Amino acid sequence: MNVWIAIGVTAVGCYLVKYLGLSAPAGVLERPLVKRLAALLPVALLAALTAQETFADGGHLMLDARAAGVAVAAVALVLRAPFLVVVGVAVVVAAGVRALGG
Amino acid sequence: MPEQTQIPAPERAASAGPPARPDSAVIRDALGVGIAVGLSGFAFGVTSAGAGLTVLQTCALSLLVFTGASQFALVGALAAGGSPLTAAAGAFFLGIRNAFYGLRLSALLDLRAGVRPLAAHWVIDETTAVTLAQSGRRGARLGFTVTGLSLYALWNLTTLGGALGAEALGDTAAWGLDAAGPAVFLALLAPMLTTAVERATAGLAVLLLLVTLPVLPAGVPVLVSALAAPAVLLVQGRRARAIGTAARTTDDREERR
């Protein structure tokens, strides 16, 4: 049930911000500071989420096959690989490292 | 996947400069984005099912939330044991930027009040990018509609496929699929890291997460890391003001001579 609560709150919240943006009179959210913060918030959140999903094991930090997969994904990004390739190599490398007992 | 595309400058679309492009060219661009990104719903389906959500819950997210990064954030936080409200808070913060896309699109699309509630659901990175790249209202509306329709349809179909596939596989970690989530976040983040301010924000956010993860309840460290954004803006503002003051002092001295 907890999961459905999270889904419901997220769906309503995300829809409302989309609708408010499309309906608000121009200039309402045009303050430079607000715009800069809105652009920078996703950067902070995505960086934190990447780190959490790579190194977290419950409430502990852990270095395992995921880190190897994400490291190779980073190399693929630097080489400008398409999105699906980036995700694909991360999965293959993590599976390989785990198969080798990593 | 949603949220990777760079948004072009709105001035290009708003000014009457370039002549309107033929409908076929607009449709081709829109379908290209819609199909490429729509296919990555598969990665979401697999990640969500691997995080322990049912097929129904996974599909509900793609149907009702329909903004990729927020969906990945939610299932990641739930998998880590976060409470539903902290998980939803992280996903909501990521979705806030869609409000700013809507602000830019509303004048371009000039939708009737009756259509707006429906169109709002499709206001995401990709539809915004395609719409802003068009000249003229007709092109903007066509680009928005074709991108939204193709992306929404494919994203939901591939979500279902990924969720069913993950269920058939059993232990998704053994297949390395637990590396898909962080790889997606990294791919979403990479195009945003263009200036020193953005890199500093990302670095500080990672540091805050690693330090707080062992001591704070699940889901909270990500929210704490979000403070990296205002913190970096504050430091940058102070520095800009300090430089401004220094420059003014120099000017005064020059004038006195």
PDB file of C-alpha atoms in Angstrom, chain B residues 42 45-46 49 54-56 58-59 157-170:
ATOM      1  CA  PHE B  42      12.100  -0.660 -21.338  1.00  0.00           C
ATOM      2  CA  GLY B  45      10.185  -1.234 -16.656  1.00  0.00           C
ATOM      3  CA  VAL B  46      13.118  -3.480 -15.798  1.00  0.00           C
ATOM      4  CA  ALA B  49      10.263  -4.426 -11.430  1.00  0.00           C
ATOM      5  CA  THR B  54       4.438  -4.951  -9.418  1.00  0.00           C
ATOM      6  CA  VAL B  55       3.735  -4.781 -13.150  1.00  0.00           C
ATOM      7  CA  LEU B  56       0.575  -2.790 -12.397  1.00  0.00           C
ATOM      8  CA  THR B  58       5.204   0.072 -12.807  1.00  0.00           C
ATOM      9  CA  CYS B  59       2.718   0.739 -15.610  1.00  0.00           C
ATOM     10  CA  LEU B 157       4.376  -0.080 -24.194  1.00  0.00           C
ATOM     11  CA  THR B 158       8.095  -0.587 -23.497  1.00  0.00           C
ATOM     12  CA  THR B 159       7.525  -0.045 -19.754  1.00  0.00           C
ATOM     13  CA  LEU B 160       5.107  -2.974 -19.812  1.00  0.00           C
ATOM     14  CA  GLY B 161       7.563  -5.071 -21.828  1.00  0.00           C
ATOM     15  CA  GLY B 162      10.416  -4.312 -19.451  1.00  0.00           C
ATOM     16  CA  ALA B 163       8.356  -5.065 -16.355  1.00  0.00           C
ATOM     17  CA  LEU B 164       7.157  -8.413 -17.755  1.00  0.00           C
ATOM     18  CA  GLY B 165      10.674  -9.260 -18.932  1.00  0.00           C
ATOM     19  CA  ALA B 166      12.183  -8.501 -15.540  1.00  0.00           C
ATOM     20  CA  GLU B 167       9.588 -10.691 -13.853  1.00  0.00           C
ATOM     21  CA  ALA B 168      10.503 -13.580 -16.162  1.00  0.00           C
ATOM     22  CA  LEU B 169      14.218 -13.134 -15.389  1.00  0.00           C
ATOM     23  CA  GLY B 170      13.811 -13.500 -11.626  1.00  0.00           C
TER      24      GLY B 170
END
